[in-house]
Amino acid sequence: MAEIIQERIEDRLPELQQLERIGLFSRAEIKAIIKKASDLEYRIQRRTLFKEDFINYVQYEINLLELIQRRRVRIGYSFKKDEIENSIVHRVQGVFRRASAKWKDDVQLWLSYVVFCKKWATKVQLSKVFSAMLAIHSNKPALWIMAAKWEMEDRLSSESARQLFLRALRFHPECPKLYQEYFRMELMHAEKLRKEKQEFEKAKMDVGNLEYAEEILMGELARIIYKNSVNIIKSAEFHVSLLSIAQLFDFAKDLQREIYDDLQALHTDDPLTWDYVARRELEIESQPGEEPPTAKQTKVAEVGRREERCCAVYEEAVKTLRTETMCKCYINFCMERFAKKTSSRLLREKRLERTMVAFRKAHDLKLLPELQYKQWSELLLRHDFLTEALEVAGAGMELFPGSVVMWQVKLQVLIASKSPDVAVLFEEAFVHLKPQICLPLWISWAEWSEGAKSQEDTEAIFKKAVLAVTGGDSVTLKDKYLDWAYRSGGYKKARAVFKSLQESRPFSVDFFRKMIQFEKEQESCKIANLREYYERALREFGSVDSDLWMDYIKEELNHPLGRPEHCGQIYWRAMKMLQGESAELFVAKHAVHQAGQL
């Protein structure tokens, strides 16, 4: 092995001599490079090989190449690249070949190889890398697409890209993404040919020897791909994706029209088709029979007319399909348009009216999902339609009696309308709902009570909630209970609540940190209380939270009544309790803190 390493180091000598001769590196730097290279060579030549060693080798060589580039710029020297850079690139490629041969299944390694070749190697070399990678990873469509895009965009070889896509489709005959990108590539190819022809004609050059078939220029190859793909992938979503790609190319109007007509003919029963057709009306100018906008109506009137046409299509779609998905598409469109900013009060009112009509239509057909009832009710509430909001929330509760969301919506409406029945409805909700899903309602009840009822009533709610909610959900509740206690009754109240809950596991770290913070905010901050809170927190989280231990040590050091002599004991306790990465992190933080103290 020593002979091999020596030979490889000797192979480097010509480039290193050139680096020193032209003044890019000093003699000392050359010696350092040889020493580092010897170590790296040893690691990739030994019997037991590790991928990290190859990666480190490559990274070192890339760093060296970039350093050479920067120094060339600095001294303004651009010669001898064949003897220096090309030699290094060739060596790195050899290392990549060895690594990719040993760890063939590592896609990330292959991609690193590709990235390196894109920056430093020739196009021919990169083409060979893609071929080798695809021979092993032919089951990954994304890699075929990457290779084909490179052939098309970097090598400007449409034919090579086409061959790659055709090979890829033999492996993945039902992959939508491959068809989409192949379709896009053929349209790009047609557009490139059209521009070439225009430039030749503009320059009045003879193009008799060049073949510009009219069918190719009009995107006939893309049309063939479209026809073949929709026969294999019978999906409205896929159909729409091809139409969206075709719309990026102005010359493909006939193809766009054909795809659009086929979409309506082949996927009439798909909500996505109707949704696309309806939204397309936003892009269509006023029809010849319609009154064009005058100076007063301007753009607002035109937008209003387009939205009316969209809604007419959605109305027809809902009548035809009568599905929950179709109704959701209609509502989502109306909500999106309503959310659009406009200075026209009339247009905003019209959008709100259309949105309400869409919600009402879906409700009447019994096709409105749970979350849409929530949306509808909140929309009514925002515009002060309290009676209607209460009616909608009630209808949603009848359809989804076991939904905590619908109970929350109705309570939200009652609270907004200052109804006297709020507390009664909260009690009723807990009777009807499963206890494990009631946490949001308990929190809402406590928050409402804090503003509307006495402290005693709010505390009674928190106490009931703590008993009713168990497991992980109770952690959030206890944090909120402690926050409320400090807001309403100060430190004394918070400490009483903390004492009452201190054995009611589980807790969060924040539960203890809140008490520590509350203590620090007092005029007479007692170190005994701080120690108690830290000790209780460490009892729960001492094996995983290194920050708690560090903060405890800092407290003893910085508090006027702290005992710095206890810090060593705390440190060794931490080392016993913390495990794995937490222990390493604690040691590192403690070392940084000690260095800062010096």
Coordinates of C-alpha atoms in Angstrom, one line a residue:
M1 CA 0.0 0.0 0.0
A2 CA 2.9 2.4 0.8
E3 CA 4.1 2.0 -2.8
I4 CA 0.7 2.9 -4.2
I5 CA 0.4 6.0 -2.0
Q6 CA 4.0 7.1 -2.9
E7 CA 3.2 6.7 -6.6
R8 CA 0.0 8.7 -6.3
I9 CA 1.9 11.5 -4.5
E10 CA 4.6 11.5 -7.1
D11 CA 1.8 11.8 -9.8
R12 CA 0.9 15.1 -8.1
L13 CA 4.4 16.6 -8.2
P14 CA 4.2 18.2 -11.7
E15 CA 1.1 20.2 -10.8
L16 CA 2.5 21.2 -7.4
Q17 CA 5.7 22.3 -9.0
Q18 CA 3.7 24.5 -11.4
L19 CA 1.7 26.0 -8.5
E20 CA 5.0 26.9 -6.8
R21 CA 6.7 28.1 -10.0
I22 CA 4.0 30.5 -11.0
G23 CA 3.6 31.9 -7.5
L24 CA 0.1 30.6 -6.6
F25 CA 1.5 28.7 -3.5
S26 CA 4.6 29.0 -1.3
R27 CA 7.0 26.1 -0.6
A28 CA 5.5 25.7 2.9
E29 CA 2.0 25.5 1.5
I30 CA 3.1 22.9 -1.0
K31 CA 4.6 20.8 1.8
A32 CA 1.3 21.1 3.8
I33 CA -0.7 19.9 0.7
I34 CA 1.6 16.9 0.3
K35 CA 1.2 16.0 3.9
K36 CA -2.6 16.3 3.8
A37 CA -2.8 14.4 0.5
S38 CA -0.7 11.6 1.9
D39 CA -3.1 11.2 4.8
L40 CA -6.1 11.3 2.5
E41 CA -4.6 8.8 0.1
Y42 CA -3.8 6.4 2.9
R43 CA -7.5 6.5 4.1
I44 CA -8.9 5.6 0.6
Q45 CA -6.2 2.9 -0.1
R46 CA -6.5 0.9 3.1
R47 CA -8.3 -2.5 3.2
T48 CA -11.4 -1.4 5.2
L49 CA -13.0 1.5 3.2
F50 CA -15.4 4.2 4.6
K51 CA -17.5 6.4 2.5
E52 CA -16.7 9.5 4.7
D53 CA -13.0 9.2 3.7
F54 CA -13.8 9.4 0.0
I55 CA -16.1 12.4 0.7
N56 CA -13.4 14.1 2.7
Y57 CA -10.9 13.5 -0.1
V58 CA -13.2 15.0 -2.7
Q59 CA -14.1 18.0 -0.5
Y60 CA -10.4 18.7 0.1
E61 CA -9.6 18.7 -3.6
I62 CA -12.6 20.9 -4.4
N63 CA -11.5 23.4 -1.7
L64 CA -8.0 23.4 -3.3
L65 CA -9.5 24.0 -6.8
E66 CA -11.5 27.0 -5.5
L67 CA -8.5 28.4 -3.7
I68 CA -6.4 28.1 -6.9
Q69 CA -9.2 30.0 -8.8
R70 CA -9.2 32.8 -6.2
R71 CA -5.5 33.2 -6.3
R72 CA -5.4 33.2 -10.1
V73 CA -7.9 36.1 -10.0
R74 CA -5.8 37.9 -7.4
I75 CA -2.5 37.8 -9.4
G76 CA -4.2 37.9 -12.8
Y77 CA -2.6 34.6 -14.1
S78 CA -4.8 32.3 -16.3
F79 CA -2.3 29.9 -17.9
K80 CA -1.2 26.3 -17.2
K81 CA -4.7 25.1 -16.5
D82 CA -4.2 21.8 -18.3
E83 CA -1.2 21.0 -16.0
I84 CA -2.9 22.1 -12.8
E85 CA -6.8 22.2 -12.6
N86 CA -7.4 19.5 -15.2
S87 CA -5.1 17.2 -13.4
I88 CA -6.9 17.7 -10.1
V89 CA -10.3 17.3 -11.8
H90 CA -9.2 14.1 -13.4
R91 CA -8.0 12.7 -10.0
V92 CA -11.3 13.7 -8.3
Q93 CA -13.3 11.9 -11.0
G94 CA -11.3 8.8 -10.4
V95 CA -12.1 9.0 -6.6
F96 CA -15.8 9.5 -7.5
R97 CA -15.7 6.5 -9.8
R98 CA -14.3 4.3 -7.1
A99 CA -16.8 5.5 -4.5
S100 CA -19.8 5.2 -6.8
A101 CA -18.7 1.7 -7.8
K102 CA -18.5 0.6 -4.2
W103 CA -21.6 2.4 -2.9
K104 CA -23.8 2.1 -6.0
D105 CA -27.1 2.6 -4.1
D106 CA -26.2 5.9 -2.6
V107 CA -28.1 8.4 -4.8
Q108 CA -26.7 11.4 -2.9
L109 CA -23.2 10.3 -3.8
W110 CA -24.1 10.1 -7.5
L111 CA -25.7 13.6 -7.3
S112 CA -22.5 15.0 -5.7
Y113 CA -20.6 13.5 -8.6
V114 CA -23.0 15.2 -11.0
V115 CA -22.7 18.6 -9.3
F116 CA -18.9 18.3 -9.4
C117 CA -18.9 17.5 -13.1
K118 CA -21.3 20.3 -13.9
K119 CA -18.9 22.8 -12.4
W120 CA -15.4 21.4 -13.2
A121 CA -15.7 18.7 -15.9
T122 CA -16.6 18.7 -19.6
K123 CA -20.1 18.0 -21.0
V124 CA -19.0 14.8 -22.5
Q125 CA -17.7 13.5 -19.1
L126 CA -21.0 14.6 -17.4
S127 CA -23.0 12.7 -20.0
K128 CA -21.1 9.6 -19.2
V129 CA -21.8 10.1 -15.5
F130 CA -25.5 10.4 -16.1
S131 CA -25.4 7.2 -18.2
A132 CA -23.6 5.2 -15.5
M133 CA -26.0 6.6 -12.8
L134 CA -29.1 5.7 -14.8
A135 CA -27.9 2.2 -15.5
I136 CA -28.0 1.6 -11.8
H137 CA -30.9 3.9 -10.7
S138 CA -33.3 3.4 -13.6
N139 CA -36.1 3.0 -11.1
K140 CA -36.0 6.8 -10.2
P141 CA -37.9 9.0 -12.6
A142 CA -36.5 12.2 -11.1
L143 CA -33.0 11.2 -12.2
W144 CA -34.1 10.6 -15.8
I145 CA -35.8 14.0 -15.8
M146 CA -32.6 15.7 -14.5
A147 CA -30.5 14.0 -17.1
A148 CA -32.9 14.9 -19.9
K149 CA -33.1 18.6 -18.8
W150 CA -29.4 18.8 -18.7
E151 CA -29.1 17.5 -22.3
M152 CA -31.8 19.9 -23.4
E153 CA -30.8 23.1 -21.6
D154 CA -27.0 22.7 -21.2
R155 CA -25.9 20.6 -24.1
L156 CA -28.7 22.0 -26.3
S157 CA -29.3 18.5 -27.6
S158 CA -33.1 18.0 -28.1
E159 CA -32.4 14.6 -29.7
S160 CA -30.5 13.3 -26.7
A161 CA -33.1 14.6 -24.3
R162 CA -35.8 12.9 -26.3
Q163 CA -34.0 9.5 -26.3
L164 CA -33.6 9.8 -22.5
F165 CA -37.3 10.4 -22.1
L166 CA -38.2 7.5 -24.3
R167 CA -35.9 5.2 -22.4
A168 CA -37.3 6.4 -19.1
L169 CA -40.9 5.8 -20.3
R170 CA -40.0 2.1 -21.0
F171 CA -39.1 1.8 -17.3
H172 CA -42.0 4.0 -16.0
P173 CA -44.8 3.8 -18.5
E174 CA -47.4 5.3 -16.1
C175 CA -45.3 8.1 -14.5
P176 CA -47.2 11.4 -14.9
K177 CA -44.1 13.6 -14.2
L178 CA -42.2 12.0 -17.0
Y179 CA -44.9 12.7 -19.5
Q180 CA -45.3 16.3 -18.2
E181 CA -41.6 17.0 -18.6
Y182 CA -41.4 15.2 -22.0
F183 CA -44.4 17.2 -23.2
R184 CA -42.7 20.5 -22.0
M185 CA -39.4 19.5 -23.7
E186 CA -41.0 19.0 -27.1
L187 CA -42.9 22.3 -26.8
M188 CA -39.6 24.0 -25.9
H189 CA -37.9 22.3 -28.9
A190 CA -40.6 23.6 -31.2
E191 CA -40.3 27.1 -29.8
K192 CA -36.5 27.0 -30.2
L193 CA -36.9 26.0 -33.9
R194 CA -39.5 28.7 -34.5
K195 CA -37.1 31.3 -33.1
E196 CA -34.2 30.0 -35.2
K197 CA -36.3 30.2 -38.4
Q198 CA -37.4 33.7 -37.6
E199 CA -33.8 34.8 -37.0
F200 CA -32.7 33.3 -40.3
E201 CA -35.6 34.9 -42.2
K202 CA -34.9 38.3 -40.5
A203 CA -31.3 38.0 -41.7
K204 CA -32.5 36.9 -45.2
M205 CA -30.3 33.8 -45.0
D206 CA -30.9 30.8 -47.2
V207 CA -32.3 28.0 -45.0
G208 CA -32.9 25.5 -47.8
N209 CA -30.6 22.9 -46.2
L210 CA -32.3 23.2 -42.9
E211 CA -35.5 21.2 -42.3
Y212 CA -38.3 23.2 -40.5
A213 CA -41.3 20.9 -41.0
E214 CA -44.5 22.9 -40.3
E215 CA -45.9 20.1 -38.1
I216 CA -42.9 20.2 -35.8
L217 CA -43.0 24.0 -35.6
M218 CA -46.7 23.7 -34.6
G219 CA -45.9 21.3 -31.8
E220 CA -47.0 18.0 -33.4
L221 CA -44.5 16.0 -31.4
A222 CA -45.9 17.4 -28.2
R223 CA -49.4 16.6 -29.4
I224 CA -48.5 12.9 -30.0
I225 CA -47.1 12.7 -26.4
Y226 CA -50.3 14.3 -25.1
K227 CA -52.5 11.8 -27.0
N228 CA -50.5 8.8 -25.8
S229 CA -50.2 10.0 -22.2
V230 CA -54.0 10.7 -21.7
N231 CA -54.7 7.2 -23.0
I232 CA -52.5 5.8 -20.3
I233 CA -53.1 8.2 -17.4
K234 CA -56.9 8.8 -17.2
S235 CA -56.9 11.6 -14.7
A236 CA -58.4 15.1 -14.8
E237 CA -55.6 16.5 -12.7
F238 CA -53.0 15.1 -15.2
H239 CA -55.0 16.5 -18.1
V240 CA -55.1 20.0 -16.5
S241 CA -51.4 19.9 -15.8
L242 CA -50.7 19.3 -19.5
L243 CA -53.0 22.1 -20.4
S244 CA -51.2 24.4 -18.0
I245 CA -47.9 23.6 -19.6
A246 CA -49.3 24.2 -23.1
Q247 CA -50.6 27.6 -22.1
L248 CA -47.0 28.7 -21.5
F249 CA -46.4 28.6 -25.3
D250 CA -48.2 31.2 -27.4
F251 CA -47.8 29.3 -30.6
A252 CA -49.7 26.2 -29.3
K253 CA -53.2 27.8 -29.3
D254 CA -54.6 24.9 -31.4
L255 CA -53.1 22.3 -29.1
Q256 CA -54.4 24.2 -26.0
R257 CA -57.9 24.2 -27.6
E258 CA -57.8 20.5 -28.3
I259 CA -56.6 19.6 -24.8
Y260 CA -59.3 21.9 -23.3
D261 CA -62.1 20.3 -25.4
D262 CA -60.8 16.8 -24.5
L263 CA -60.8 17.7 -20.8
Q264 CA -64.5 18.6 -21.0
A265 CA -65.4 15.5 -23.0
L266 CA -63.3 12.9 -21.1
H267 CA -63.7 14.2 -17.5
T268 CA -67.2 15.6 -17.2
D269 CA -67.8 13.9 -13.9
D270 CA -64.7 15.2 -12.2
P271 CA -65.0 18.3 -10.0
L272 CA -61.5 19.4 -11.0
T273 CA -62.7 19.8 -14.6
W274 CA -65.6 22.0 -13.6
D275 CA -63.3 24.0 -11.3
Y276 CA -60.8 24.6 -14.1
V277 CA -63.5 25.5 -16.6
A278 CA -65.1 28.0 -14.1
R279 CA -61.8 29.6 -13.2
R280 CA -60.9 30.0 -16.8
E281 CA -63.7 32.5 -17.2
L282 CA -61.6 34.9 -15.2
E283 CA -59.1 35.0 -18.0
I284 CA -61.6 35.5 -20.8
E285 CA -62.4 39.0 -22.1
S286 CA -65.9 40.3 -22.3
Q287 CA -68.1 38.4 -24.8
P288 CA -69.1 40.2 -28.0
G289 CA -72.8 40.4 -26.8
E290 CA -71.8 41.9 -23.5
E291 CA -71.6 45.7 -22.9
P292 CA -67.9 46.7 -22.8
P293 CA -66.8 48.7 -19.8
T294 CA -67.1 52.5 -20.1
A295 CA -64.9 55.1 -18.5
K296 CA -67.0 55.0 -15.3
Q297 CA -67.3 51.2 -15.0
T298 CA -63.6 50.7 -15.7
K299 CA -61.9 47.5 -14.6
V300 CA -64.2 46.8 -11.6
A301 CA -67.2 46.2 -13.8
E302 CA -65.2 43.8 -16.0
V303 CA -64.0 41.9 -13.0
G304 CA -67.5 41.7 -11.7
R305 CA -68.8 40.3 -15.0
R306 CA -66.0 37.7 -15.2
E307 CA -66.8 36.5 -11.6
E308 CA -70.5 36.3 -12.5
R309 CA -69.6 34.0 -15.4
C310 CA -67.4 31.8 -13.1
C311 CA -70.3 31.5 -10.6
A312 CA -72.7 30.5 -13.4
V313 CA -70.4 27.7 -14.3
Y314 CA -70.1 26.6 -10.7
E315 CA -73.9 26.7 -10.3
E316 CA -74.2 24.4 -13.3
A317 CA -71.5 22.1 -11.9
V318 CA -73.2 21.8 -8.6
K319 CA -76.5 20.9 -10.3
T320 CA -74.7 18.3 -12.5
L321 CA -72.4 16.6 -10.0
R322 CA -74.0 17.2 -6.5
T323 CA -70.9 16.1 -4.6
E324 CA -69.2 17.4 -1.5
T325 CA -65.9 18.0 -3.4
M326 CA -67.7 20.1 -6.1
C327 CA -69.4 22.3 -3.4
K328 CA -66.1 22.7 -1.7
C329 CA -64.5 24.0 -5.0
Y330 CA -67.4 26.5 -5.4
I331 CA -67.0 27.8 -1.9
N332 CA -63.2 28.0 -2.1
F333 CA -63.5 30.0 -5.2
C334 CA -65.9 32.4 -3.6
M335 CA -63.8 32.8 -0.5
E336 CA -60.7 33.4 -2.6
R337 CA -62.4 36.2 -4.5
F338 CA -63.9 37.7 -1.4
A339 CA -60.4 37.8 0.2
K340 CA -59.1 39.8 -2.8
K341 CA -58.7 43.5 -1.9
T342 CA -60.8 46.0 -3.8
S343 CA -61.6 49.7 -3.3
S344 CA -65.1 49.1 -4.8
R345 CA -67.7 48.7 -2.0
L346 CA -70.3 47.4 -4.5
L347 CA -67.9 44.6 -5.8
R348 CA -67.1 43.6 -2.2
E349 CA -70.7 43.3 -1.3
K350 CA -71.4 41.3 -4.4
R351 CA -68.6 38.9 -3.6
L352 CA -69.9 38.5 0.0
E353 CA -73.4 37.8 -1.4
R354 CA -72.1 35.2 -3.9
T355 CA -70.1 33.5 -1.0
M356 CA -73.3 33.2 1.1
V357 CA -75.2 31.8 -1.8
A358 CA -72.5 29.1 -2.3
F359 CA -72.6 28.1 1.4
R360 CA -76.4 28.1 1.4
K361 CA -76.6 26.0 -1.8
A362 CA -74.2 23.3 -0.3
H363 CA -76.1 23.3 3.0
D364 CA -79.5 22.8 1.2
L365 CA -78.0 19.9 -0.7
K366 CA -76.6 18.5 2.6
L367 CA -73.1 18.5 1.0
L368 CA -71.4 21.0 3.4
P369 CA -68.5 19.5 5.3
E370 CA -67.8 20.3 9.0
L371 CA -65.0 22.8 8.4
Q372 CA -67.1 24.7 5.9
Y373 CA -69.8 25.2 8.5
K374 CA -67.1 26.7 10.7
Q375 CA -66.0 29.0 7.8
W376 CA -69.5 30.0 7.1
S377 CA -70.4 30.8 10.7
E378 CA -67.1 32.8 11.2
L379 CA -67.8 34.8 8.0
L380 CA -71.3 35.7 9.2
L381 CA -69.9 36.6 12.7
R382 CA -67.2 38.9 11.2
H383 CA -70.0 40.8 9.4
D384 CA -72.2 41.0 12.5
F385 CA -74.9 38.7 11.1
L386 CA -75.4 37.1 14.6
T387 CA -78.8 35.6 14.1
E388 CA -77.7 33.9 10.9
A389 CA -74.4 32.8 12.4
L390 CA -76.3 31.1 15.3
E391 CA -78.6 29.4 12.8
V392 CA -75.6 28.0 10.8
A393 CA -73.8 26.9 14.0
G394 CA -76.9 25.1 15.2
A395 CA -77.3 23.4 11.8
G396 CA -73.7 22.2 11.9
M397 CA -74.1 20.9 15.4
E398 CA -77.2 18.8 14.4
L399 CA -75.2 17.3 11.5
F400 CA -72.0 16.8 13.5
P401 CA -73.0 16.3 17.2
G402 CA -69.7 14.7 18.1
S403 CA -67.5 17.4 16.7
V404 CA -65.7 19.6 19.2
V405 CA -65.2 22.2 16.3
M406 CA -69.0 22.7 15.9
W407 CA -69.5 23.1 19.6
Q408 CA -66.7 25.7 19.7
V409 CA -68.3 27.5 16.7
K410 CA -71.7 27.7 18.5
L411 CA -70.1 28.9 21.7
Q412 CA -68.1 31.5 19.8
V413 CA -71.4 32.9 18.4
L414 CA -73.1 32.9 21.8
I415 CA -70.2 34.7 23.4
A416 CA -70.1 37.3 20.6
S417 CA -73.9 37.8 21.0
K418 CA -73.5 38.1 24.9
S419 CA -76.0 35.3 25.4
P420 CA -76.8 34.2 29.0
D421 CA -76.7 30.6 27.9
V422 CA -73.0 30.3 27.4
A423 CA -72.2 28.5 30.7
V424 CA -75.1 26.1 30.1
L425 CA -73.9 25.2 26.6
F426 CA -70.4 24.6 27.9
E427 CA -71.8 22.1 30.5
E428 CA -74.0 20.5 27.8
A429 CA -70.9 20.1 25.5
F430 CA -69.0 18.1 28.1
V431 CA -72.0 15.7 28.4
H432 CA -72.1 15.0 24.7
L433 CA -68.4 14.9 23.8
K434 CA -65.7 12.4 24.6
P435 CA -63.4 13.7 27.4
Q436 CA -60.2 13.1 25.4
I437 CA -61.2 15.7 22.8
C438 CA -62.5 18.4 25.1
L439 CA -59.3 20.3 25.9
P440 CA -60.1 23.2 23.5
L441 CA -63.5 23.7 25.1
W442 CA -62.0 23.7 28.6
I443 CA -59.5 26.4 27.6
S444 CA -62.3 28.4 25.8
W445 CA -64.5 28.2 28.9
A446 CA -61.7 29.4 31.2
E447 CA -60.8 32.3 28.9
W448 CA -64.4 33.3 28.6
S449 CA -65.0 33.1 32.3
E450 CA -61.9 35.2 33.0
G451 CA -63.5 38.2 31.2
A452 CA -67.2 37.5 32.1
K453 CA -67.2 35.8 35.6
S454 CA -65.6 36.1 39.0
Q455 CA -62.1 34.7 39.9
E456 CA -63.8 32.0 42.0
D457 CA -65.9 30.8 39.0
T458 CA -62.8 30.8 36.7
E459 CA -60.8 28.8 39.3
A460 CA -63.6 26.3 39.7
I461 CA -63.5 25.8 35.9
F462 CA -59.7 25.2 36.0
K463 CA -60.0 22.8 38.9
K464 CA -62.8 20.8 37.0
A465 CA -60.7 20.8 33.9
V466 CA -57.5 19.5 35.6
L467 CA -59.6 16.6 37.0
A468 CA -61.3 15.9 33.6
V469 CA -58.3 16.2 31.2
T470 CA -55.6 13.6 31.6
G471 CA -52.4 12.6 29.8
G472 CA -50.5 14.8 27.5
D473 CA -53.4 17.2 26.9
S474 CA -53.3 18.2 30.6
V475 CA -49.8 19.8 30.2
T476 CA -51.2 22.7 28.2
L477 CA -54.1 23.1 30.7
K478 CA -51.7 23.3 33.7
D479 CA -49.6 25.9 32.0
K480 CA -52.7 28.1 31.3
Y481 CA -53.9 27.6 34.9
L482 CA -50.6 28.8 36.2
D483 CA -50.5 31.8 33.9
W484 CA -54.1 32.8 34.9
A485 CA -53.2 32.4 38.6
Y486 CA -50.3 34.9 38.2
R487 CA -52.4 37.3 36.2
S488 CA -55.3 37.3 38.5
G489 CA -53.8 36.9 42.0
G490 CA -50.1 37.6 41.6
Y491 CA -47.2 35.5 42.9
K492 CA -48.9 34.2 46.0
K493 CA -51.8 32.8 44.0
A494 CA -49.4 31.3 41.4
R495 CA -47.4 29.6 44.1
A496 CA -50.6 28.1 45.6
V497 CA -51.6 26.7 42.2
F498 CA -48.1 25.3 41.7
K499 CA -48.2 23.6 45.1
S500 CA -51.6 22.1 44.3
L501 CA -50.4 20.7 40.9
Q502 CA -46.8 19.7 41.7
E503 CA -47.7 16.0 41.9
S504 CA -50.2 16.0 39.0
R505 CA -48.0 14.6 36.3
P506 CA -47.2 15.0 33.4
F507 CA -45.7 18.5 33.2
S508 CA -43.9 20.7 30.7
V509 CA -40.5 22.3 31.3
D510 CA -42.3 25.6 30.9
F511 CA -44.5 24.9 33.9
F512 CA -41.4 25.1 36.1
R513 CA -39.7 27.8 34.2
K514 CA -42.7 30.0 34.6
M515 CA -42.5 29.7 38.4
I516 CA -38.8 30.4 38.3
Q517 CA -39.5 33.6 36.2
F518 CA -42.4 34.6 38.6
E519 CA -40.0 34.3 41.5
K520 CA -37.3 36.4 39.8
E521 CA -39.9 39.2 39.2
Q522 CA -40.5 39.6 42.9
E523 CA -38.7 42.3 44.8
S524 CA -37.4 39.8 47.4
C525 CA -36.4 36.9 45.1
K526 CA -35.7 34.0 47.5
I527 CA -33.0 31.6 46.5
A528 CA -34.7 28.8 48.6
N529 CA -37.7 29.0 46.4
L530 CA -35.6 29.0 43.2
R531 CA -33.8 25.9 44.4
E532 CA -37.1 24.2 45.1
Y533 CA -38.4 25.0 41.6
Y534 CA -35.1 23.8 40.0
E535 CA -35.0 20.6 42.0
R536 CA -38.6 19.8 41.1
A537 CA -38.0 20.5 37.4
L538 CA -34.8 18.4 37.5
R539 CA -36.7 15.5 39.1
E540 CA -38.9 15.5 35.9
F541 CA -36.5 16.6 33.2
G542 CA -33.0 16.2 34.6
S543 CA -32.0 13.3 32.4
V544 CA -32.8 15.2 29.1
D545 CA -32.6 19.0 29.6
S546 CA -29.0 20.2 29.9
D547 CA -30.2 23.9 29.9
L548 CA -32.0 23.4 33.3
W549 CA -28.7 22.2 34.9
M550 CA -26.8 25.1 33.4
D551 CA -29.4 27.7 34.6
Y552 CA -29.3 26.2 38.1
I553 CA -25.5 26.6 38.2
K554 CA -25.8 30.2 36.9
E555 CA -28.4 30.9 39.6
E556 CA -26.1 29.8 42.4
L557 CA -23.3 31.9 40.9
N558 CA -25.3 35.1 40.2
H559 CA -27.9 35.3 43.0
P560 CA -26.8 37.5 45.9
L561 CA -27.5 34.7 48.4
G562 CA -26.4 31.9 46.1
R563 CA -23.7 29.4 47.0
P564 CA -21.1 29.1 44.3
E565 CA -19.5 26.2 46.3
H566 CA -22.6 24.1 45.4
C567 CA -21.9 24.4 41.7
G568 CA -19.4 21.5 41.6
Q569 CA -22.0 19.2 43.2
I570 CA -24.7 20.3 40.7
Y571 CA -22.2 19.6 37.9
W572 CA -21.5 16.0 39.0
R573 CA -25.2 15.4 39.6
A574 CA -25.9 16.5 36.0
M575 CA -23.1 14.3 34.6
K576 CA -24.8 11.3 36.4
M577 CA -28.3 12.0 35.2
L578 CA -27.8 13.3 31.6
Q579 CA -27.4 10.8 28.9
G580 CA -25.9 10.7 25.4
E581 CA -25.9 13.9 23.4
S582 CA -27.5 15.8 26.3
A583 CA -24.4 15.1 28.5
E584 CA -22.0 16.2 25.7
L585 CA -24.0 19.4 25.2
F586 CA -23.9 20.2 28.9
V587 CA -20.1 19.7 29.1
A588 CA -19.6 22.0 26.1
K589 CA -21.9 24.7 27.5
H590 CA -20.3 24.4 30.9
A591 CA -16.8 24.8 29.4
V592 CA -17.9 27.9 27.4
H593 CA -19.5 29.4 30.6
Q594 CA -16.3 28.8 32.6
A595 CA -14.2 30.4 29.8
G596 CA -16.4 33.4 30.0
Q597 CA -16.0 33.7 33.7
L598 CA -12.1 33.8 33.4

